[in-house]
Coordinates of C-alpha atoms in Angstrom, one line a residue:
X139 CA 113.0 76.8 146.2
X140 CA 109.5 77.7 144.5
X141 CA 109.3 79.5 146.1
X142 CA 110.4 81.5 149.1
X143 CA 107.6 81.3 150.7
X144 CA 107.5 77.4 151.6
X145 CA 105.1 75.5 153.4
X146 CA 107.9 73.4 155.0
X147 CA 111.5 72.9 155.4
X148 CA 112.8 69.4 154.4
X149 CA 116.4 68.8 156.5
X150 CA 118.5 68.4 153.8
X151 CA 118.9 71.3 151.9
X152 CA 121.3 73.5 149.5
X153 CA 123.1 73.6 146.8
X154 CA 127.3 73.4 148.1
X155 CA 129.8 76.0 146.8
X156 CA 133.3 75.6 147.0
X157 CA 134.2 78.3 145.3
X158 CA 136.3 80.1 148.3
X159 CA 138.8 77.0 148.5
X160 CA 139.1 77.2 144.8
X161 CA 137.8 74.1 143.8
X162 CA 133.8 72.6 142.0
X163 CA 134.2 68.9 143.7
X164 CA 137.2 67.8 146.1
X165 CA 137.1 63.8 145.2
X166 CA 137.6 61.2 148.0
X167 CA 140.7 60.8 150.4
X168 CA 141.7 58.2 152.6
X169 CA 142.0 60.1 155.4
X170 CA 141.5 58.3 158.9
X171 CA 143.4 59.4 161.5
X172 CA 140.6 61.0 163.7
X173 CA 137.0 61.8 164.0
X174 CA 136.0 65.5 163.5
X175 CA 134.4 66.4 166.4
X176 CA 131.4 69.6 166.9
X177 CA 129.5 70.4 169.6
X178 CA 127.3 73.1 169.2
X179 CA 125.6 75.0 171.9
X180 CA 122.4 77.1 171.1
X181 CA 122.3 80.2 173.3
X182 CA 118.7 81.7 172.4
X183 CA 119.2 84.6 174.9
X184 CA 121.8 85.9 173.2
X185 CA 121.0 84.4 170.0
X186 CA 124.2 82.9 169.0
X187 CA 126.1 79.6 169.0
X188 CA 129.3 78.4 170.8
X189 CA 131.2 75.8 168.9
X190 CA 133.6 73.7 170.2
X191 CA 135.5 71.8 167.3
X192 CA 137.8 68.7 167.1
X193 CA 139.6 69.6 163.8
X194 CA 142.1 66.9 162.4
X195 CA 145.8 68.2 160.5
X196 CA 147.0 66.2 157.7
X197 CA 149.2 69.0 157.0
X198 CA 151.7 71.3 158.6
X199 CA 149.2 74.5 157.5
X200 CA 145.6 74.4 156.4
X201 CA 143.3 77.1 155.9
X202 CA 139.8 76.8 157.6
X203 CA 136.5 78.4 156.9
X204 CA 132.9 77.6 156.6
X205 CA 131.2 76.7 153.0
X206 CA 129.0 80.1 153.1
X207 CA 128.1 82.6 155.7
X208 CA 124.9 84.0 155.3
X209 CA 125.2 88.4 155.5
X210 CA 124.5 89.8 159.3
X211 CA 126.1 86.5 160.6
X212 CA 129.9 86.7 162.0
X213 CA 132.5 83.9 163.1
X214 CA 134.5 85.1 166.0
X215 CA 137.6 83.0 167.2
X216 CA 137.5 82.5 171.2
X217 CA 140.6 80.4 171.7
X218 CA 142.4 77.5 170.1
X219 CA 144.8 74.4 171.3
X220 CA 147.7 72.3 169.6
X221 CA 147.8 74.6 167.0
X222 CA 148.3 78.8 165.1
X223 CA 145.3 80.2 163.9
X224 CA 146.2 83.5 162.3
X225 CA 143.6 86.4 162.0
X226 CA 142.3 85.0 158.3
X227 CA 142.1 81.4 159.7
X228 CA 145.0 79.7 158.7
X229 CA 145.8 77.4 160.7
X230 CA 149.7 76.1 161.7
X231 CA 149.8 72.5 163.1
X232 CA 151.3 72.1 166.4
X233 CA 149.4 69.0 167.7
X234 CA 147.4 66.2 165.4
X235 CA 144.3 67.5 166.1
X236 CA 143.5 71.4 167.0
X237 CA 140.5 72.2 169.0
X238 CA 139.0 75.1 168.2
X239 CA 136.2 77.4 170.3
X240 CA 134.3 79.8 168.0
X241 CA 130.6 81.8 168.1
X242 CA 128.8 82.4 165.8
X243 CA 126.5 85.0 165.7
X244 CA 123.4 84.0 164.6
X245 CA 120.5 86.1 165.4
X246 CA 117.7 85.3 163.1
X247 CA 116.5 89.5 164.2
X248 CA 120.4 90.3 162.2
X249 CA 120.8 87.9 159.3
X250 CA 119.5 89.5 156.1
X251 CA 117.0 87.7 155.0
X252 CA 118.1 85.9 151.4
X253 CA 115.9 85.2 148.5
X254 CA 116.3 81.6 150.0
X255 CA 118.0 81.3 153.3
X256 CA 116.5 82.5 155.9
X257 CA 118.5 81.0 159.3
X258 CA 118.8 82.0 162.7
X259 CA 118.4 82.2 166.6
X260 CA 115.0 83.1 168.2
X261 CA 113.8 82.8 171.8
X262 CA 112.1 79.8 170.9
X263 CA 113.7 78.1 168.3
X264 CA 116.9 78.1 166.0
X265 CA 117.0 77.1 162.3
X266 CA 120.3 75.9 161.5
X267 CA 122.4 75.4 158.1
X268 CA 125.2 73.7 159.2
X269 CA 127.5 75.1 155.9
X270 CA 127.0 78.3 158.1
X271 CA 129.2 77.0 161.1
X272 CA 131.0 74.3 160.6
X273 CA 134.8 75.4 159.8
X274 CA 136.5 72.6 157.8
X275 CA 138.7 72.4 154.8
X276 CA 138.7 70.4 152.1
X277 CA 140.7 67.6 152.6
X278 CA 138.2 66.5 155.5
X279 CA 135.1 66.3 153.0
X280 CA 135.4 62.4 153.1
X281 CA 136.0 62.0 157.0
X282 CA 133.5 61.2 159.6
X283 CA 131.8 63.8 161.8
X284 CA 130.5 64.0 165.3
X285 CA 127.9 67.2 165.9
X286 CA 126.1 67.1 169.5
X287 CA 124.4 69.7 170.1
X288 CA 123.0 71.0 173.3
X289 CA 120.1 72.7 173.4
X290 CA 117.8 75.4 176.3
X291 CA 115.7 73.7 178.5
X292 CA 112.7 72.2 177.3
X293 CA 113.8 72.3 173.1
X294 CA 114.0 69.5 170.9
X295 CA 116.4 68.7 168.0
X296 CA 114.8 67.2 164.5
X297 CA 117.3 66.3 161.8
X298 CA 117.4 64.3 158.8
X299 CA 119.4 61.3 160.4
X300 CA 118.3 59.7 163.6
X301 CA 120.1 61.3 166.6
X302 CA 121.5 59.5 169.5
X303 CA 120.2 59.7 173.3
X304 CA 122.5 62.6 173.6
X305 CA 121.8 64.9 170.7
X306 CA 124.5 63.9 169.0
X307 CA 124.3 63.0 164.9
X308 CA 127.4 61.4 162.8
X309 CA 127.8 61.1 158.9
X310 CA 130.7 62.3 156.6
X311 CA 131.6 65.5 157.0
X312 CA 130.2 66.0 153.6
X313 CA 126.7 65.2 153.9
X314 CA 126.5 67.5 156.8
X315 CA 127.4 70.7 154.9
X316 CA 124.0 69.4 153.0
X317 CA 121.6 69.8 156.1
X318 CA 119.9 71.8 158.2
X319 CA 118.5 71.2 161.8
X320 CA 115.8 72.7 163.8
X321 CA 115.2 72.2 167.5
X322 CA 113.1 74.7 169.2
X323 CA 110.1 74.7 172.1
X324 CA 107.7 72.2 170.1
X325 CA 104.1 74.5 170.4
X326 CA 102.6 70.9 168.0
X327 CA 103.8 67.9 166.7
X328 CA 102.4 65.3 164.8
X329 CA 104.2 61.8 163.2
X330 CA 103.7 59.2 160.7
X331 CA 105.7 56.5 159.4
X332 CA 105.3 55.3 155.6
X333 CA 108.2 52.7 154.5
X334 CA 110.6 53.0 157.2
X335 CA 110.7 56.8 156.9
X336 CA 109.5 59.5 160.1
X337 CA 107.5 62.4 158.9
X338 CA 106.8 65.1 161.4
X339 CA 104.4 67.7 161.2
X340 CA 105.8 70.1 163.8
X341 CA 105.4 73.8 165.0
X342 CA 107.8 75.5 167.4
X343 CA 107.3 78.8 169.7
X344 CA 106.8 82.2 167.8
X345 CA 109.6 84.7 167.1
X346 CA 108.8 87.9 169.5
X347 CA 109.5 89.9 166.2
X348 CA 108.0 89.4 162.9
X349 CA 110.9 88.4 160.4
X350 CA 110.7 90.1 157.2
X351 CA 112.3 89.3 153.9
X352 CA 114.7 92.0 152.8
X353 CA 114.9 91.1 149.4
X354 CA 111.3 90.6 148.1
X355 CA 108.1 92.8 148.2
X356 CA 105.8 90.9 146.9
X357 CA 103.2 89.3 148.9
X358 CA 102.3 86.0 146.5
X359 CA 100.5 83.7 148.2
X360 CA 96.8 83.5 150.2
X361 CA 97.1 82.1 153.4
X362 CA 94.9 80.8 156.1
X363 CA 94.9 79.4 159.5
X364 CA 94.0 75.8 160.1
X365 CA 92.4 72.4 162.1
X366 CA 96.5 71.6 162.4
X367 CA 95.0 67.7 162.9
X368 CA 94.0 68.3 159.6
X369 CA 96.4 69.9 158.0
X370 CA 99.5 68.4 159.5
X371 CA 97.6 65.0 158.2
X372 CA 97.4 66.5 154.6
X373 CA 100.9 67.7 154.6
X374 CA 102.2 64.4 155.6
X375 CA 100.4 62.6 153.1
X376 CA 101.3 64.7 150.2
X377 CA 104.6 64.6 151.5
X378 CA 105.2 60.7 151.5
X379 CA 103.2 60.8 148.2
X380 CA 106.2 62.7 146.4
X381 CA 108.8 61.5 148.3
X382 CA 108.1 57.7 146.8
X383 CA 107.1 59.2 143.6
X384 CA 110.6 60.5 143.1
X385 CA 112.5 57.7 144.7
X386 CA 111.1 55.9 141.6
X387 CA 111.6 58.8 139.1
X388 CA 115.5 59.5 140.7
X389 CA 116.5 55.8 141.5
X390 CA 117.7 57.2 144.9
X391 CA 116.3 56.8 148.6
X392 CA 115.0 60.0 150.4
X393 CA 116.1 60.8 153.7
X394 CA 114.9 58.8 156.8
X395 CA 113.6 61.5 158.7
X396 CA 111.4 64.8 157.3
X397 CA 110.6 67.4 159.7
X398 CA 108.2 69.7 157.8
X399 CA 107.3 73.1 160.0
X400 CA 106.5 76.5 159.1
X401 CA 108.2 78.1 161.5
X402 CA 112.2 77.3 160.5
X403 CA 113.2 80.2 158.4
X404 CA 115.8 78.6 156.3
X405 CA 113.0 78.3 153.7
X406 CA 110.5 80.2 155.5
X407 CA 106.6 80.5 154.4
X408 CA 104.7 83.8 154.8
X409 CA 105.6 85.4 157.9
X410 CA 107.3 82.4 159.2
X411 CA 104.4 81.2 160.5
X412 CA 101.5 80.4 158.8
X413 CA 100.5 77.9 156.4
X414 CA 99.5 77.8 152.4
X415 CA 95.8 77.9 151.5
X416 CA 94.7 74.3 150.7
X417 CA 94.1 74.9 147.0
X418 CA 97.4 76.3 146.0
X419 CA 99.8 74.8 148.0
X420 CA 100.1 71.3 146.6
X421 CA 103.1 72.2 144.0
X422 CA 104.8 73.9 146.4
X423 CA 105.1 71.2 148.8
X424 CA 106.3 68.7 145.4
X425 CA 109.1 71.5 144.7
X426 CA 110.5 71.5 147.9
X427 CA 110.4 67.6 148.2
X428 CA 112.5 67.6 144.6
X429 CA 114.8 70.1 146.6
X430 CA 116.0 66.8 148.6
X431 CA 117.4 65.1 146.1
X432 CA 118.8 68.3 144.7
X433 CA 120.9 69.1 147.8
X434 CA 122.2 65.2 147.6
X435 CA 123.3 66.3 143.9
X436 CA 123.9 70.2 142.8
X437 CA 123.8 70.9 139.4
X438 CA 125.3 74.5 139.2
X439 CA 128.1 76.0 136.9
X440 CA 129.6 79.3 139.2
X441 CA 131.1 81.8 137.0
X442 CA 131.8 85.6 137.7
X443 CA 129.7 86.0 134.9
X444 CA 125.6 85.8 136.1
X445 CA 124.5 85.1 132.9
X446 CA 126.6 82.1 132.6
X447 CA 126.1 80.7 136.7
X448 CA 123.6 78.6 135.4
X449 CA 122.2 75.5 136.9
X450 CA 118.9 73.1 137.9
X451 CA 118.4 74.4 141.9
X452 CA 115.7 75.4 140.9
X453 CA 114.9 74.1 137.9
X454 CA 114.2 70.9 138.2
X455 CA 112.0 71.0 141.4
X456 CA 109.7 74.0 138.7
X457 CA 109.3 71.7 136.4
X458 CA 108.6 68.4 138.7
X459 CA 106.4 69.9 141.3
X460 CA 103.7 70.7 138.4
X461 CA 103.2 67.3 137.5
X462 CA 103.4 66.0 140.9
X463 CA 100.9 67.4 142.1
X464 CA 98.7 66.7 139.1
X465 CA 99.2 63.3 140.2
X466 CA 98.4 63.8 143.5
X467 CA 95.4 66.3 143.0
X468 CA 94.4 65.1 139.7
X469 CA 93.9 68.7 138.9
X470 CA 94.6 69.9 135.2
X471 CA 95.0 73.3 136.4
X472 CA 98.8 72.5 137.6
X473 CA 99.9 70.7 134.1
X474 CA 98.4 74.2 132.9
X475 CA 101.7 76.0 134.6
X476 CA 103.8 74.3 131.9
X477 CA 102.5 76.4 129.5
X478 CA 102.3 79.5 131.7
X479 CA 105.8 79.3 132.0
X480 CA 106.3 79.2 128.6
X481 CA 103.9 82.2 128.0
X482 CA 106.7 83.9 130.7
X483 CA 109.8 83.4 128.6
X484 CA 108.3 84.0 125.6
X485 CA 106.4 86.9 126.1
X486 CA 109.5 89.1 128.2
X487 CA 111.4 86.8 130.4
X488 CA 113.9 86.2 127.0
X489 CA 114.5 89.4 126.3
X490 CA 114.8 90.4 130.2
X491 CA 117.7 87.7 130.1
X492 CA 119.3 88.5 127.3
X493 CA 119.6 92.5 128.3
X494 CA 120.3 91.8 131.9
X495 CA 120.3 94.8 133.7
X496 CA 121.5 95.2 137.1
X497 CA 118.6 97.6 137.4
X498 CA 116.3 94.5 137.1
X499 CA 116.1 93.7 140.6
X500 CA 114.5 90.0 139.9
X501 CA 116.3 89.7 137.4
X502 CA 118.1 86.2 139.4
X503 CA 114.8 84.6 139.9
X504 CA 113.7 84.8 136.1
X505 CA 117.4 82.9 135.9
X506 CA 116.7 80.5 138.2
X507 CA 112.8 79.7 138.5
X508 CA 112.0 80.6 134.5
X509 CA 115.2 80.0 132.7
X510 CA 116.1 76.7 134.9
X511 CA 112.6 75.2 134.1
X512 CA 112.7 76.3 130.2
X513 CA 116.4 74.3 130.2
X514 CA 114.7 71.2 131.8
X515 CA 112.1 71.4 129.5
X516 CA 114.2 71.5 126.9
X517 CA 116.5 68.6 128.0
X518 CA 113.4 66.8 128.5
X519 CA 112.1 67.3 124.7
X520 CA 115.6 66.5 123.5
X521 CA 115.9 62.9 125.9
X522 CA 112.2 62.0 125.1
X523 CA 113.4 62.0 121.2
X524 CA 116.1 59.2 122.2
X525 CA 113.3 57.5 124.5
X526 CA 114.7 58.6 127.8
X527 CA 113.3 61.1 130.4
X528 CA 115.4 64.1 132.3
X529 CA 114.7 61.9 135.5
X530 CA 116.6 59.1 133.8
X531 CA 119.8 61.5 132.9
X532 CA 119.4 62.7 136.9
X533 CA 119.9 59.1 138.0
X534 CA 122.6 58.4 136.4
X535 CA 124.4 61.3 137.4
X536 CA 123.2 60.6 141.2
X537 CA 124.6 57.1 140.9
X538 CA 127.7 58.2 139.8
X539 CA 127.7 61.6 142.4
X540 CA 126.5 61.9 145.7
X541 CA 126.6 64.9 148.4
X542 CA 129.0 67.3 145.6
X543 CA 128.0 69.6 143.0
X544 CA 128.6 69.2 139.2
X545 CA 128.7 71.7 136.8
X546 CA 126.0 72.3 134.1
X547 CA 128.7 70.9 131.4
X548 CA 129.2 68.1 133.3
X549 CA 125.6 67.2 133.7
X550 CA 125.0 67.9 129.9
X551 CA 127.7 65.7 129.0
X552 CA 125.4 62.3 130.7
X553 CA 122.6 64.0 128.8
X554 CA 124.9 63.8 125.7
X555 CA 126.3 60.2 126.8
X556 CA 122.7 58.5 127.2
X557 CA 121.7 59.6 123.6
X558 CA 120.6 63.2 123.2
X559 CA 121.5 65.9 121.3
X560 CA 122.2 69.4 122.9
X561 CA 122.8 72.6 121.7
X562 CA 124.6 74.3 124.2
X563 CA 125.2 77.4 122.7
X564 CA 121.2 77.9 122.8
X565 CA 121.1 77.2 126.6
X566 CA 123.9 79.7 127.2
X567 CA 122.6 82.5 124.5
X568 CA 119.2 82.5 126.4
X569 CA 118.2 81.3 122.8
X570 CA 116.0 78.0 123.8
X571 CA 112.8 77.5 121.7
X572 CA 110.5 75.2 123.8
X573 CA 107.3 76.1 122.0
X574 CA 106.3 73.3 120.2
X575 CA 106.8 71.2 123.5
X576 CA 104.6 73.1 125.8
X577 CA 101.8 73.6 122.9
X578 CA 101.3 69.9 122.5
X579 CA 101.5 68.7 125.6
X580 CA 99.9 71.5 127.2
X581 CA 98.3 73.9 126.1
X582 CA 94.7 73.1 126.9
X583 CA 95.5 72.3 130.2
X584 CA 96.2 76.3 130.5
X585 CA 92.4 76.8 130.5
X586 CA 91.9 75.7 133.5
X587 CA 94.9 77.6 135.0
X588 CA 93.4 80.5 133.9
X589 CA 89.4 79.3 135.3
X590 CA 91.4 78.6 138.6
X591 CA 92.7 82.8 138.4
X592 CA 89.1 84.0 137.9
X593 CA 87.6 82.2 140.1
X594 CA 89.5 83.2 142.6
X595 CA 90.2 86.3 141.6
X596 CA 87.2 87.6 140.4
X597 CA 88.6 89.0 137.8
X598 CA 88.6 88.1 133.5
X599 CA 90.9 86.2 131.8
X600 CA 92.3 89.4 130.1
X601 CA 93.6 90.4 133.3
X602 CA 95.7 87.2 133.7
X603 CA 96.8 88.1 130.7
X604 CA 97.7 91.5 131.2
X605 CA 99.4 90.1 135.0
X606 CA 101.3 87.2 132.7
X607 CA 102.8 90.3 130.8
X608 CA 103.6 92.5 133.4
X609 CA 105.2 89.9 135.8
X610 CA 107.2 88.6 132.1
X611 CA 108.5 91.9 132.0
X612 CA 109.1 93.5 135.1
X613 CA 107.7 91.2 137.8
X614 CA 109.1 88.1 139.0
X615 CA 107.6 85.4 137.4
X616 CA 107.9 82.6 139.8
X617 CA 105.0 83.8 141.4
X618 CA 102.5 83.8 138.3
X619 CA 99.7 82.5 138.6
X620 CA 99.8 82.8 142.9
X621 CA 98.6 86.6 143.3
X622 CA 96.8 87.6 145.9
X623 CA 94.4 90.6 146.6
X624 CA 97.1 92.4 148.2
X625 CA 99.6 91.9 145.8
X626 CA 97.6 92.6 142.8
X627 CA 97.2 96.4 144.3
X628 CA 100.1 96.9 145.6
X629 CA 102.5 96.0 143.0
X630 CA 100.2 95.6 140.0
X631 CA 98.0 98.7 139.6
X632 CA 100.1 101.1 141.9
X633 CA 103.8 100.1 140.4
X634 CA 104.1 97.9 137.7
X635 CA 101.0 98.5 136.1
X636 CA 101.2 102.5 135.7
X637 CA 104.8 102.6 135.1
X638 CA 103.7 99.6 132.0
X639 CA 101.3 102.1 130.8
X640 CA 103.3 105.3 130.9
X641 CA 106.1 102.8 128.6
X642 CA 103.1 101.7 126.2
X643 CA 102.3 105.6 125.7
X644 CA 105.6 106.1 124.5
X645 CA 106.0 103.2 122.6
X646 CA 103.2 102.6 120.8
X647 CA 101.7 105.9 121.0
X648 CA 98.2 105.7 120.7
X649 CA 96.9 107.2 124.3

């Protein structure tokens, strides 16, 4: 997501990964012997959920699990019916259907807080990814689902589908494992409606404890408290401006219901609880937005091999959310980012990817926010050559996939089929030459990206420059050009900047 520090949280969300049942994309079955049933019980005291499950058996043994659990969460069996459920979850058929109860532990104060996913139980509110808890296997992808929840006193559920009187929410089984809910005690809420669609600007209570991320250290992004009239109103509108702006690019309909709130910490913003400075938040609002369509679709090869895992999760809602939110601001500074993220590949991101060392503790952001952007760049050079557009290649793939994940080959191949010509030995090398691309289209633009730094910043361009480098090389670049005071001291001049120095010495020694 650019970036993990999001203004909001769009319910459907992730990229799947079937990797622990062995398999990229289970295809349909006709399978229709019974419902699967959940309901899900939020417990906010002891910050856990109680799952009762309705599981269906096609076959005398089946092994259950859930599609990911995120580290400091843990599944514990309670008891089971019309059925054997050995310690590692395979499960013997004795009935038709086996119904299962489970907890899942799920305190947002436990769960290690991931470079994306950032779920949980509070006292006020509970941020849910429902390919944390739901056990299934693969056969059921296809079926039809049942999940009521019930919820403390006084909370209310919002979800990407409209739920019935009695919290409860039905879809195939495999669309679910591609949302999250939130329900909490609702502190603000404000609605609009734009083409049949809700859109709800909504704030829930406060965790008691602030919620740091474990992973990152940077601090990117200025924030600000606001008129939440005014800002909720903003946020809405910029929403349902992307949203139709990429129904048209994508040829697919967006969700009927967005619930956009700072405080669910599946894809938190600062803190959990605060909101983007007006004049640098517009992109990241456009990224996350593209992030709906991408958890409809996945693009993403897995591979034991990092360097080869490589995908468009990120990648295409970088390179979108730039040019979105030109549109919407009709600000030059954000086409500027195109060639800022060119500067960042070219100028040590490459070279970072191509030595990949585990010692290079970002070095899975410049994979997926840098490298992911430079492929759809690329792609987008090598379609516009044939007169088609990346968003045209993402259509067709979305008409002919929904709710799965495809593998980078396979997505290649539509690019290939549609008219383009790829060299994919040059995306996997790390070896992709986008320069002439960026230059051209925009490379004056860049001046005011860099006008938009100073200003801010007070600082001159030849720091931006100097940042540019440091973050190319050491830093984690999806956060160029978004520094703030803080961040520039901290990590700039007090880490990166000396140790940068001390290397130049050596290097170049002239000091």
């Amino acid at each position: 997501m650019k970036k993990g520090f999001a203004i909001l949280i769009v319910l459907l969300f992730v990229c799947p990964n079937l990797s622990q049942f062995g398999v990229s994309r289970v295809e349909a079955k006709e399978l229709s012997n019974g419902i699967i049933k959940y309901t899900i019980t939020v417990n906010n005291r002891s910050r856990e959920l109680v799952i009762d499950a309705e599981i269906p058996l096609y076959q005398d043994s089946v092994h259950l699990g859930v599609r990911w659990l995120p580290p400091g969460a843990a599944i514990e069996l309670k008891s089971y019916e019309g059925c054997r459920i050995s310690q590692d979850w395979v499960v013997e058929k004795i009935k038709n259907v086996c119904k299962i109860r489970y907890i899942v532990h799920y305190d947002l104060y436990e769960i290690i807080k991931n470079y994306h996913k950032n779920p949980g139980v509070a006292e006020g509110f509970a941020a849910i990814g429902l390919e944390h808890v739901l056990i299934y296997y693969p056969d059921l992808l296809d079926e039809t689902a049942e999940i009521t929840f019930l919820l403390p006193k006084g909370w209310e559920l919002y979800t990407p589908i409209k739920p019935e009187t009695n919290n409860k929410i039905t879809a195939k089984l495999r669309e679910f494992l591609r949302m999250n809910v939130v329900a909490g005690k609702v502190t603000y809420k404000y609605s609009m409606t734009s083409n049949g669609r809700i859109y709800t600007y909504v704030l829930f209570e406060k965790p008691h404890r602030i919620i740091h991320n474990k992973l990152l250290e940077q601090v990117p992004l200025i924030t600000r408290d606001v008129l939440l009239d005014e800002d909720a109103r903003e946020s809405l509108n910029e929403v349902i401006f992307y949203t139709q702006r990429l129904e048209d690019l994508f040829r697919y309909p967006s969700p009927e219901r967005f619930t956009i709130t700072g405080l669910a910490h599946i894809t938190p913003n600062w803190m959990g609880f605060w909101h983007f400075d007006q004049n640098v938040r517009q992109d990241h609002i456009a990224h996350h937005i593209v992030h709906t369509w991408i958890s409809i679709l996945g693009i993403q090869t897995y591979s034991r091999d990092p360097r080869r895992s490589l995908g468009f999760g990120e990648g295409f809602p970088m390179y979108y959310s730039f040019t979105l939110a030109y549109e919407y601001t009709k600000e030059r500074r954000y086409l500027g980012h195109h060639y800022l993220y060119y500067l960042l590949y070219m100028r040590g991101g490459r070279d970072r990817l191509k030595r990949w060392s585990p010692e290079d503790k970002y070095i899975e952001q410049v994979r997926t926010y840098l490298y992911e952007y430079v492929m759809a760049v690329y792609l987008e050079r090598q379609l516009n050559k044939v007169g088609k557009t990346l968003a045209d290649a993402y259509a067709e793939a979305l008409s002919r996939y929904q709710y799965t994940t495809i593998s980078l080959d396979e997505f290649l191949d539509i690019v290939e089929e549609i008219g383009a010509n790829v060299d994919r030995n040059a995306i996997y090398s790390f070896d992709l030459d986008v320069y002439d691309y960026e230059r051209k289209n925009y490379f004056d633009d860049f001046e005011d990206t860099v006008k938009f730094f100073v200003l801010n910043h007070e600082m001159p361009p030849a720091m931006f420059y100097a940042f540019i480098d440091i973050e190319a090389n050491k830093g984690n670049p999806e956060y160029t050009p978004y520094l703030s005071l803080p961040y520039v001291e901290n990590f700039f001049v007090s880490q990166a900047f000396k140790d940068f120095v001390s290397k130049l010495r050596i290097r170049k020694k002239c000091f």
